[in-house]
Short mmCIF file of the C-alpha atoms (twelve columns), coordinates in Angstrom:
data_MODEL
# 
_entry.id   MODEL 
# 
loop_
_atom_site.group_PDB 
_atom_site.id 
_atom_site.type_symbol 
_atom_site.label_atom_id 
_atom_site.label_alt_id 
_atom_site.label_comp_id 
_atom_site.label_asym_id 
_atom_site.label_seq_id 
_atom_site.Cartn_x 
_atom_site.Cartn_y 
_atom_site.Cartn_z 
_atom_site.pdbx_PDB_model_num 
ATOM 1   C CA . MET A 1   24.840  -74.671 59.941 1 
ATOM 2   C CA . GLU A 2   23.714  -74.657 56.293 1 
ATOM 3   C CA . GLN A 3   25.929  -72.812 54.046 1 
ATOM 4   C CA . ARG A 4   23.029  -70.635 52.536 1 
ATOM 5   C CA . LEU A 5   22.333  -69.089 55.811 1 
ATOM 6   C CA . LEU A 6   25.701  -67.350 55.778 1 
ATOM 7   C CA . HIS A 7   24.329  -65.309 52.797 1 
ATOM 8   C CA . THR A 8   21.256  -62.934 52.055 1 
ATOM 9   C CA . PRO A 9   18.747  -63.980 49.677 1 
ATOM 10  C CA . GLU A 10  19.011  -62.814 46.126 1 
ATOM 11  C CA . GLY A 11  18.153  -59.092 45.774 1 
ATOM 12  C CA . VAL A 12  18.831  -57.984 49.164 1 
ATOM 13  C CA . ARG A 13  22.153  -56.987 50.970 1 
ATOM 14  C CA . ASP A 14  23.850  -55.633 54.107 1 
ATOM 15  C CA . ILE A 15  24.785  -51.996 54.391 1 
ATOM 16  C CA . TYR A 16  27.514  -51.172 56.903 1 
ATOM 17  C CA . SER A 17  30.354  -48.935 57.793 1 
ATOM 18  C CA . GLY A 18  31.185  -46.316 55.456 1 
ATOM 19  C CA . GLU A 19  28.486  -47.173 52.954 1 
ATOM 20  C CA . TYR A 20  25.823  -46.588 55.519 1 
ATOM 21  C CA . ALA A 21  27.474  -43.499 56.600 1 
ATOM 22  C CA . ARG A 22  27.161  -42.198 52.968 1 
ATOM 23  C CA . LYS A 23  23.446  -43.138 52.856 1 
ATOM 24  C CA . LYS A 24  22.730  -41.579 56.139 1 
ATOM 25  C CA . ALA A 25  24.381  -38.272 54.985 1 
ATOM 26  C CA . LEU A 26  22.420  -38.400 51.657 1 
ATOM 27  C CA . LEU A 27  19.291  -38.906 53.396 1 
ATOM 28  C CA . GLN A 28  19.790  -35.848 55.642 1 
ATOM 29  C CA . LYS A 29  20.748  -33.764 52.601 1 
ATOM 30  C CA . LEU A 30  17.195  -34.644 50.957 1 
ATOM 31  C CA . HIS A 31  15.437  -34.228 54.095 1 
ATOM 32  C CA . ARG A 32  16.770  -30.444 54.597 1 
ATOM 33  C CA . VAL A 33  15.546  -29.760 50.826 1 
ATOM 34  C CA . VAL A 34  12.042  -30.983 51.161 1 
ATOM 35  C CA . GLU A 35  11.629  -29.445 54.726 1 
ATOM 36  C CA . GLY A 36  12.461  -26.117 53.132 1 
ATOM 37  C CA . TYR A 37  9.597   -26.816 50.706 1 
ATOM 38  C CA . GLY A 38  7.168   -27.191 53.595 1 
ATOM 39  C CA . TYR A 39  6.746   -30.973 53.546 1 
ATOM 40  C CA . CYS A 40  6.172   -32.936 56.763 1 
ATOM 41  C CA . ASP A 41  7.424   -36.504 57.452 1 
ATOM 42  C CA . ILE A 42  4.959   -39.502 57.311 1 
ATOM 43  C CA . GLU A 43  5.346   -43.228 57.546 1 
ATOM 44  C CA . THR A 44  3.270   -46.046 56.006 1 
ATOM 45  C CA . PRO A 45  3.155   -49.824 56.892 1 
ATOM 46  C CA . THR A 46  5.814   -52.034 55.294 1 
ATOM 47  C CA . PHE A 47  3.083   -54.502 54.335 1 
ATOM 48  C CA . GLU A 48  -0.611  -54.045 53.340 1 
ATOM 49  C CA . TYR A 49  -3.560  -55.934 52.024 1 
ATOM 50  C CA . PHE A 50  -2.921  -57.271 48.540 1 
ATOM 51  C CA . ASP A 51  -5.976  -55.258 47.177 1 
ATOM 52  C CA . VAL A 52  -4.318  -52.098 47.957 1 
ATOM 53  C CA . PHE A 53  -1.815  -52.837 45.143 1 
ATOM 54  C CA . SER A 54  -3.963  -54.598 42.845 1 
ATOM 55  C CA . ARG A 55  -3.341  -53.967 39.156 1 
ATOM 56  C CA . GLU A 56  -6.435  -51.769 38.857 1 
ATOM 57  C CA . ILE A 57  -5.104  -49.423 41.449 1 
ATOM 58  C CA . GLY A 58  -1.244  -49.695 41.454 1 
ATOM 59  C CA . THR A 59  1.302   -49.771 38.679 1 
ATOM 60  C CA . THR A 60  3.233   -53.176 39.646 1 
ATOM 61  C CA . PRO A 61  1.895   -56.401 38.183 1 
ATOM 62  C CA . SER A 62  0.727   -58.948 40.672 1 
ATOM 63  C CA . LYS A 63  3.603   -61.256 39.730 1 
ATOM 64  C CA . ASP A 64  6.125   -58.836 40.918 1 
ATOM 65  C CA . LEU A 65  4.708   -58.571 44.378 1 
ATOM 66  C CA . TYR A 66  6.059   -60.254 47.599 1 
ATOM 67  C CA . LYS A 67  2.647   -61.968 48.758 1 
ATOM 68  C CA . PHE A 68  2.127   -63.824 51.988 1 
ATOM 69  C CA . PHE A 69  -0.876  -64.823 54.208 1 
ATOM 70  C CA . ASP A 70  -1.917  -63.707 57.644 1 
ATOM 71  C CA . ARG A 71  -3.433  -66.102 60.154 1 
ATOM 72  C CA . GLU A 72  -7.050  -65.356 58.764 1 
ATOM 73  C CA . GLY A 73  -6.071  -66.354 55.289 1 
ATOM 74  C CA . ARG A 74  -6.064  -62.840 53.918 1 
ATOM 75  C CA . ILE A 75  -3.405  -62.036 51.294 1 
ATOM 76  C CA . LEU A 76  -0.767  -59.409 52.303 1 
ATOM 77  C CA . VAL A 77  2.064   -57.720 50.246 1 
ATOM 78  C CA . LEU A 78  5.220   -55.991 50.955 1 
ATOM 79  C CA . ARG A 79  4.839   -52.511 49.534 1 
ATOM 80  C CA . PRO A 80  5.938   -52.144 45.989 1 
ATOM 81  C CA . ASP A 81  5.827   -48.396 46.068 1 
ATOM 82  C CA . ILE A 82  4.881   -45.845 48.786 1 
ATOM 83  C CA . THR A 83  2.828   -43.598 46.805 1 
ATOM 84  C CA . THR A 84  -0.093  -45.825 46.672 1 
ATOM 85  C CA . SER A 85  0.016   -46.256 50.433 1 
ATOM 86  C CA . VAL A 86  0.189   -42.484 50.855 1 
ATOM 87  C CA . ALA A 87  -3.072  -42.216 48.473 1 
ATOM 88  C CA . ARG A 88  -4.809  -44.817 50.851 1 
ATOM 89  C CA . MET A 89  -3.739  -42.728 53.932 1 
ATOM 90  C CA . ALA A 90  -4.840  -39.511 52.128 1 
ATOM 91  C CA . ALA A 91  -8.355  -40.935 51.569 1 
ATOM 92  C CA . THR A 92  -8.704  -42.099 55.005 1 
ATOM 93  C CA . ARG A 93  -6.490  -40.724 57.904 1 
ATOM 94  C CA . LEU A 94  -5.891  -37.521 56.332 1 
ATOM 95  C CA . SER A 95  -9.484  -36.836 54.648 1 
ATOM 96  C CA . ASP A 96  -10.186 -33.767 56.862 1 
ATOM 97  C CA . GLY A 97  -10.908 -31.418 53.900 1 
ATOM 98  C CA . VAL A 98  -7.727  -29.168 54.584 1 
ATOM 99  C CA . TYR A 99  -5.610  -28.869 51.565 1 
ATOM 100 C CA . PRO A 100 -2.887  -28.826 50.258 1 
ATOM 101 C CA . LYS A 101 -1.055  -31.532 52.320 1 
ATOM 102 C CA . ARG A 102 2.625   -31.753 51.662 1 
ATOM 103 C CA . LEU A 103 4.036   -35.150 52.624 1 
ATOM 104 C CA . TYR A 104 7.390   -36.578 52.721 1 
ATOM 105 C CA . TYR A 105 8.223   -40.246 53.080 1 
ATOM 106 C CA . CYS A 106 11.475  -42.341 53.070 1 
ATOM 107 C CA . GLY A 107 11.449  -46.259 53.390 1 
ATOM 108 C CA . LYS A 108 12.111  -49.531 51.906 1 
ATOM 109 C CA . VAL A 109 10.011  -50.939 49.132 1 
ATOM 110 C CA . PHE A 110 10.100  -54.473 47.586 1 
ATOM 111 C CA . ARG A 111 9.676   -56.000 44.026 1 
ATOM 112 C CA . TYR A 112 10.617  -58.987 42.408 1 
ATOM 113 C CA . VAL A 113 11.934  -56.974 39.338 1 
ATOM 114 C CA . ASP A 114 14.884  -54.518 39.008 1 
ATOM 115 C CA . SER A 115 13.781  -51.062 39.961 1 
ATOM 116 C CA . TYR A 116 15.609  -48.116 41.719 1 
ATOM 117 C CA . SER A 117 18.750  -50.172 42.392 1 
ATOM 118 C CA . SER A 118 20.132  -52.464 39.750 1 
ATOM 119 C CA . GLY A 119 19.546  -56.000 40.609 1 
ATOM 120 C CA . GLN A 120 17.931  -55.386 44.005 1 
ATOM 121 C CA . ARG A 121 14.564  -56.365 45.080 1 
ATOM 122 C CA . GLU A 122 14.564  -54.310 48.305 1 
ATOM 123 C CA . PHE A 123 15.569  -50.840 47.973 1 
ATOM 124 C CA . CYS A 124 15.046  -47.431 49.365 1 
ATOM 125 C CA . GLN A 125 12.497  -44.703 48.227 1 
ATOM 126 C CA . ALA A 126 12.553  -40.936 49.300 1 
ATOM 127 C CA . GLY A 127 9.746   -38.944 47.868 1 
ATOM 128 C CA . ILE A 128 7.133   -36.246 48.254 1 
ATOM 129 C CA . GLU A 129 3.367   -36.036 47.355 1 
ATOM 130 C CA . LEU A 130 1.588   -32.677 46.949 1 
ATOM 131 C CA . ILE A 131 -2.254  -33.467 47.539 1 
ATOM 132 C CA . GLY A 132 -5.140  -31.234 46.922 1 
ATOM 133 C CA . ILE A 133 -3.741  -28.840 44.264 1 
ATOM 134 C CA . LYS A 134 -4.351  -29.286 40.442 1 
ATOM 135 C CA . ASN A 135 -2.555  -26.539 38.448 1 
ATOM 136 C CA . ASP A 136 0.693   -25.821 36.545 1 
ATOM 137 C CA . LEU A 137 2.379   -24.239 39.722 1 
ATOM 138 C CA . ALA A 138 1.942   -27.487 41.622 1 
ATOM 139 C CA . ASP A 139 3.439   -29.493 38.832 1 
ATOM 140 C CA . SER A 140 6.368   -27.361 38.433 1 
ATOM 141 C CA . VAL A 141 7.121   -26.939 42.204 1 
ATOM 142 C CA . VAL A 142 7.328   -30.823 42.579 1 
ATOM 143 C CA . ILE A 143 9.832   -31.043 39.683 1 
ATOM 144 C CA . ALA A 144 11.714  -28.001 41.184 1 
ATOM 145 C CA . CYS A 145 12.037  -30.058 44.393 1 
ATOM 146 C CA . ALA A 146 13.288  -32.979 42.604 1 
ATOM 147 C CA . ILE A 147 15.907  -30.921 40.796 1 
ATOM 148 C CA . GLU A 148 17.078  -29.150 44.041 1 
ATOM 149 C CA . SER A 149 17.281  -32.666 45.773 1 
ATOM 150 C CA . LEU A 150 19.709  -34.043 43.163 1 
ATOM 151 C CA . MET A 151 21.782  -30.925 43.241 1 
ATOM 152 C CA . ALA A 152 21.902  -31.102 47.139 1 
ATOM 153 C CA . ALA A 153 23.002  -34.691 46.782 1 
ATOM 154 C CA . GLY A 154 26.009  -33.706 44.725 1 
ATOM 155 C CA . LEU A 155 24.910  -34.885 41.322 1 
ATOM 156 C CA . GLU A 156 26.217  -32.194 38.842 1 
ATOM 157 C CA . GLN A 157 25.099  -33.418 35.436 1 
ATOM 158 C CA . PHE A 158 21.637  -34.511 34.909 1 
ATOM 159 C CA . GLN A 159 18.346  -33.913 32.933 1 
ATOM 160 C CA . ILE A 160 14.578  -34.013 34.120 1 
ATOM 161 C CA . GLU A 161 12.791  -35.243 31.024 1 
ATOM 162 C CA . ILE A 162 9.082   -34.118 31.001 1 
ATOM 163 C CA . GLY A 163 6.214   -35.494 29.148 1 
ATOM 164 C CA . GLN A 164 2.466   -35.262 29.384 1 
ATOM 165 C CA . VAL A 165 0.406   -38.447 29.165 1 
ATOM 166 C CA . GLU A 166 -2.862  -36.773 28.354 1 
ATOM 167 C CA . PHE A 167 -1.236  -35.470 25.099 1 
ATOM 168 C CA . PHE A 168 -0.675  -39.283 24.104 1 
ATOM 169 C CA . LYS A 169 -4.161  -40.184 25.431 1 
ATOM 170 C CA . GLY A 170 -5.753  -37.522 23.224 1 
ATOM 171 C CA . ILE A 171 -4.030  -38.973 20.233 1 
ATOM 172 C CA . LEU A 172 -5.058  -42.614 21.013 1 
ATOM 173 C CA . THR A 173 -8.782  -41.177 21.220 1 
ATOM 174 C CA . GLN A 174 -8.405  -39.554 17.717 1 
ATOM 175 C CA . ALA A 175 -6.884  -42.749 16.262 1 
ATOM 176 C CA . GLY A 176 -9.662  -45.009 17.611 1 
ATOM 177 C CA . PHE A 177 -7.508  -47.566 19.265 1 
ATOM 178 C CA . ASP A 178 -9.058  -49.806 21.866 1 
ATOM 179 C CA . ASP A 179 -7.332  -50.627 25.304 1 
ATOM 180 C CA . VAL A 180 -5.391  -53.676 23.850 1 
ATOM 181 C CA . GLN A 181 -4.331  -51.845 20.735 1 
ATOM 182 C CA . ALA A 182 -3.475  -48.527 22.891 1 
ATOM 183 C CA . GLU A 183 -1.245  -50.671 25.245 1 
ATOM 184 C CA . GLN A 184 0.650   -52.236 22.338 1 
ATOM 185 C CA . LEU A 185 1.394   -48.744 20.829 1 
ATOM 186 C CA . ARG A 186 2.334   -47.365 24.153 1 
ATOM 187 C CA . LYS A 187 5.157   -49.841 24.687 1 
ATOM 188 C CA . LEU A 188 6.409   -49.111 21.162 1 
ATOM 189 C CA . VAL A 189 6.469   -45.515 21.608 1 
ATOM 190 C CA . ASP A 190 8.049   -45.925 25.157 1 
ATOM 191 C CA . LYS A 191 10.773  -47.962 23.262 1 
ATOM 192 C CA . LYS A 192 11.190  -45.273 20.658 1 
ATOM 193 C CA . ASP A 193 10.833  -48.220 18.320 1 
ATOM 194 C CA . SER A 194 10.044  -46.154 14.982 1 
ATOM 195 C CA . LEU A 195 10.145  -49.096 12.507 1 
ATOM 196 C CA . ALA A 196 7.830   -51.221 14.909 1 
ATOM 197 C CA . ILE A 197 5.414   -48.296 15.184 1 
ATOM 198 C CA . GLU A 198 5.242   -47.886 11.374 1 
ATOM 199 C CA . GLU A 199 4.545   -51.672 11.026 1 
ATOM 200 C CA . PHE A 200 1.859   -51.441 13.781 1 
ATOM 201 C CA . LEU A 201 0.000   -48.451 12.263 1 
ATOM 202 C CA . GLY A 202 -0.008  -50.251 8.775  1 
ATOM 203 C CA . ASN A 203 -2.751  -52.328 10.115 1 
ATOM 204 C CA . PHE A 204 -5.068  -49.532 10.879 1 
ATOM 205 C CA . SER A 205 -7.032  -46.812 8.794  1 
ATOM 206 C CA . MET A 206 -7.011  -43.333 10.453 1 
ATOM 207 C CA . ASP A 207 -6.415  -39.689 9.350  1 
ATOM 208 C CA . GLN A 208 -3.119  -39.545 7.636  1 
ATOM 209 C CA . LYS A 209 -1.885  -36.356 9.688  1 
ATOM 210 C CA . VAL A 210 -2.826  -38.387 13.108 1 
ATOM 211 C CA . LYS A 211 -0.822  -41.208 11.794 1 
ATOM 212 C CA . ASP A 212 2.238   -39.035 10.994 1 
ATOM 213 C CA . LEU A 213 2.188   -37.451 14.216 1 
ATOM 214 C CA . ILE A 214 2.227   -40.905 15.915 1 
ATOM 215 C CA . LEU A 215 5.233   -41.993 13.640 1 
ATOM 216 C CA . GLU A 216 6.989   -38.804 14.798 1 
ATOM 217 C CA . LEU A 217 6.540   -39.301 18.545 1 
ATOM 218 C CA . PRO A 218 9.904   -40.859 19.090 1 
ATOM 219 C CA . ALA A 219 11.754  -37.919 17.747 1 
ATOM 220 C CA . LEU A 220 9.760   -35.308 19.590 1 
ATOM 221 C CA . PHE A 221 12.336  -34.899 22.430 1 
ATOM 222 C CA . GLY A 222 14.732  -32.019 23.161 1 
ATOM 223 C CA . ASP A 223 13.980  -28.372 24.174 1 
ATOM 224 C CA . ILE A 224 10.829  -26.485 24.204 1 
ATOM 225 C CA . GLU A 225 10.949  -25.667 20.555 1 
ATOM 226 C CA . ILE A 226 9.900   -29.277 19.603 1 
ATOM 227 C CA . LEU A 227 6.422   -28.215 20.485 1 
ATOM 228 C CA . ASP A 228 6.428   -25.860 17.546 1 
ATOM 229 C CA . ARG A 229 6.803   -28.788 15.109 1 
ATOM 230 C CA . ILE A 230 3.386   -30.066 15.961 1 
ATOM 231 C CA . ASP A 231 0.386   -29.349 13.967 1 
ATOM 232 C CA . ARG A 232 -1.984  -28.080 16.452 1 
ATOM 233 C CA . SER A 233 -4.917  -27.956 14.050 1 
ATOM 234 C CA . ILE A 234 -5.286  -31.811 14.090 1 
ATOM 235 C CA . LEU A 235 -5.276  -32.120 17.829 1 
ATOM 236 C CA . ASN A 236 -8.596  -32.435 20.038 1 
ATOM 237 C CA . GLU A 237 -8.823  -30.591 23.225 1 
ATOM 238 C CA . GLN A 238 -7.484  -33.197 25.422 1 
ATOM 239 C CA . SER A 239 -4.121  -33.037 23.615 1 
ATOM 240 C CA . LEU A 240 -4.046  -29.206 23.210 1 
ATOM 241 C CA . SER A 241 -4.666  -28.614 27.072 1 
ATOM 242 C CA . ALA A 242 -1.794  -31.095 27.680 1 
ATOM 243 C CA . LEU A 243 0.502   -29.228 25.534 1 
ATOM 244 C CA . GLU A 244 -0.526  -25.930 27.204 1 
ATOM 245 C CA . ASN A 245 0.250   -27.412 30.773 1 
ATOM 246 C CA . LEU A 246 3.458   -28.654 29.612 1 
ATOM 247 C CA . LYS A 247 4.459   -25.352 28.049 1 
ATOM 248 C CA . ASN A 248 3.511   -23.490 31.423 1 
ATOM 249 C CA . VAL A 249 5.471   -26.010 33.694 1 
ATOM 250 C CA . TYR A 250 8.335   -25.396 31.466 1 
ATOM 251 C CA . ASP A 251 8.224   -21.558 31.548 1 
ATOM 252 C CA . LEU A 252 7.827   -21.735 35.408 1 
ATOM 253 C CA . LEU A 253 10.899  -24.014 35.858 1 
ATOM 254 C CA . SER A 254 12.991  -21.735 33.595 1 
ATOM 255 C CA . GLY A 255 11.768  -18.753 35.750 1 
ATOM 256 C CA . TYR A 256 13.194  -20.496 38.734 1 
ATOM 257 C CA . GLY A 257 16.638  -20.825 36.923 1 
ATOM 258 C CA . PHE A 258 16.413  -24.640 36.156 1 
ATOM 259 C CA . GLU A 259 16.112  -24.407 32.340 1 
ATOM 260 C CA . GLN A 260 19.589  -26.215 31.869 1 
ATOM 261 C CA . TYR A 261 18.306  -29.188 33.794 1 
ATOM 262 C CA . ILE A 262 14.951  -29.713 31.794 1 
ATOM 263 C CA . SER A 263 13.958  -31.119 28.577 1 
ATOM 264 C CA . ILE A 264 10.912  -32.218 26.802 1 
ATOM 265 C CA . ASP A 265 10.046  -35.690 25.744 1 
ATOM 266 C CA . LEU A 266 6.657   -36.338 24.202 1 
ATOM 267 C CA . SER A 267 7.443   -40.112 23.944 1 
ATOM 268 C CA . LEU A 268 7.635   -40.513 27.712 1 
ATOM 269 C CA . VAL A 269 4.444   -42.555 27.943 1 
ATOM 270 C CA . LYS A 270 5.139   -44.976 30.980 1 
ATOM 271 C CA . GLY A 271 2.545   -45.561 33.381 1 
ATOM 272 C CA . ILE A 272 -0.188  -43.761 31.505 1 
ATOM 273 C CA . ASN A 273 -2.846  -45.940 33.438 1 
ATOM 274 C CA . CYS A 274 -1.713  -44.310 36.675 1 
ATOM 275 C CA . TYR A 275 -0.614  -40.908 35.579 1 
ATOM 276 C CA . THR A 276 -3.104  -38.233 34.548 1 
ATOM 277 C CA . GLY A 277 -1.019  -35.313 33.349 1 
ATOM 278 C CA . ILE A 278 2.625   -34.220 33.683 1 
ATOM 279 C CA . ILE A 279 5.177   -37.197 33.933 1 
ATOM 280 C CA . PHE A 280 8.807   -36.872 34.309 1 
ATOM 281 C CA . LYS A 281 12.050  -38.773 35.042 1 
ATOM 282 C CA . GLY A 282 15.715  -37.848 36.104 1 
ATOM 283 C CA . ILE A 283 18.612  -39.125 34.171 1 
ATOM 284 C CA . THR A 284 22.382  -38.759 34.235 1 
ATOM 285 C CA . HIS A 285 25.204  -39.930 31.933 1 
ATOM 286 C CA . GLY A 286 26.872  -43.442 32.098 1 
ATOM 287 C CA . ILE A 287 23.835  -45.337 33.297 1 
ATOM 288 C CA . GLY A 288 20.760  -46.512 31.614 1 
ATOM 289 C CA . PHE A 289 18.138  -45.836 34.211 1 
ATOM 290 C CA . ALA A 290 16.337  -42.993 35.914 1 
ATOM 291 C CA . VAL A 291 17.531  -41.730 39.442 1 
ATOM 292 C CA . CYS A 292 14.201  -40.278 40.160 1 
ATOM 293 C CA . SER A 293 10.721  -40.098 38.584 1 
ATOM 294 C CA . GLY A 294 7.128   -38.759 39.401 1 
ATOM 295 C CA . GLY A 295 3.984   -37.059 37.686 1 
ATOM 296 C CA . ARG A 296 0.428   -36.195 38.423 1 
ATOM 297 C CA . TYR A 297 -1.909  -38.960 39.407 1 
ATOM 298 C CA . ASP A 298 -5.290  -37.391 40.065 1 
ATOM 299 C CA . GLY A 299 -7.300  -40.481 39.857 1 
ATOM 300 C CA . LEU A 300 -5.283  -42.694 42.448 1 
ATOM 301 C CA . ILE A 301 -6.658  -41.261 45.715 1 
ATOM 302 C CA . GLY A 302 -10.175 -41.700 44.348 1 
ATOM 303 C CA . GLU A 303 -9.627  -45.493 44.033 1 
ATOM 304 C CA . PHE A 304 -9.896  -45.317 47.901 1 
ATOM 305 C CA . GLY A 305 -13.028 -43.169 47.903 1 
ATOM 306 C CA . LYS A 306 -11.793 -39.713 47.941 1 
ATOM 307 C CA . ASN A 307 -11.527 -37.719 44.727 1 
ATOM 308 C CA . VAL A 308 -8.372  -35.381 45.387 1 
ATOM 309 C CA . PRO A 309 -5.846  -34.448 42.865 1 
ATOM 310 C CA . ALA A 310 -2.232  -35.201 43.507 1 
ATOM 311 C CA . VAL A 311 1.402   -35.061 42.095 1 
ATOM 312 C CA . GLY A 312 4.556   -36.407 43.614 1 
ATOM 313 C CA . MET A 313 8.042   -37.777 42.817 1 
ATOM 314 C CA . ALA A 314 10.295  -40.312 44.265 1 
ATOM 315 C CA . ILE A 315 14.122  -40.612 44.300 1 
ATOM 316 C CA . GLY A 316 15.834  -44.056 44.432 1 
ATOM 317 C CA . THR A 317 18.350  -43.199 46.973 1 
ATOM 318 C CA . ASP A 318 20.291  -46.534 46.544 1 
ATOM 319 C CA . ARG A 319 20.503  -45.853 42.853 1 
ATOM 320 C CA . LEU A 320 21.513  -42.325 43.366 1 
ATOM 321 C CA . ILE A 321 24.434  -43.305 45.675 1 
ATOM 322 C CA . SER A 322 25.496  -45.816 43.128 1 
ATOM 323 C CA . VAL A 323 25.561  -43.056 40.419 1 
ATOM 324 C CA . LEU A 324 27.302  -40.604 42.773 1 
ATOM 325 C CA . ILE A 325 30.100  -43.069 43.309 1 
ATOM 326 C CA . ARG A 326 30.418  -44.145 39.757 1 
ATOM 327 C CA . GLN A 327 30.869  -40.484 38.929 1 
ATOM 328 C CA . LYS A 328 33.230  -39.961 41.635 1 
ATOM 329 C CA . LEU A 329 31.131  -37.414 43.460 1 
ATOM 330 C CA . LEU A 330 31.409  -39.159 46.669 1 
ATOM 331 C CA . ASP A 331 34.383  -39.996 48.835 1 
# 
């Protein structure tokens, strides 16, 4: 027998004994939380047609997909996320016009890049999708469910950083950037690279107040008072509406008693081509990656022929277990 057959491929591993027991117990805790919020279980295929996750629809570049062919020569992929599969399902199998729909999933996803579990290419996601409602309350309830899920898992110290991609999109419109320039700036803002942002903006002419606001973006994070630092007189309607949504969601979460777990980050601009409103991620101390993430994606289901608003979140369960062990919160 070849020596390599005694080992798993790079990025996948065996889970057994006490480790599997911990994972099973965690998934049961998460399921109880989402069930209490009224979500029902669904399951999507492990592999789908390539076009379901094409760059125009999904958020994962083609080079990071596990692709293969069926007997008819059609390109198939192992799913890189489950939200896109749920969007396809919502536009086809669940298009009865009865809303809202509250859906919960838990399953494996596959990518060539590190995502929810450091170094892993096969990892587990558990998440919810609230389909058919577009308002501040829906946004806040999904974030509240994420907070309660992390609490139920045993995580004690964490923050949910909340941003609003339409705020950034509105600024891009005012600045007059094309798609290529907007993506270049987005990457710099997402990295909070102030010097590179200043150098980038030096190549363009625009209203000085708009330029100053863009330069300030990397520092616009913290408690809700950071919104008071923004000169609203220079903003267009798109950015103003985004700030109003952000403030209302914050107030609702504070009313639920979750104020200590939430913060604002206006430089949170990852995935702006997919997200259409509120966006968030859950972080904790001692690690450099998020344990959960989510946001509003009103345009995704429409890619499959049914224009329905939606908001959701996903927890990387493998990554969450790793964090709990590292923080000595699991036996």
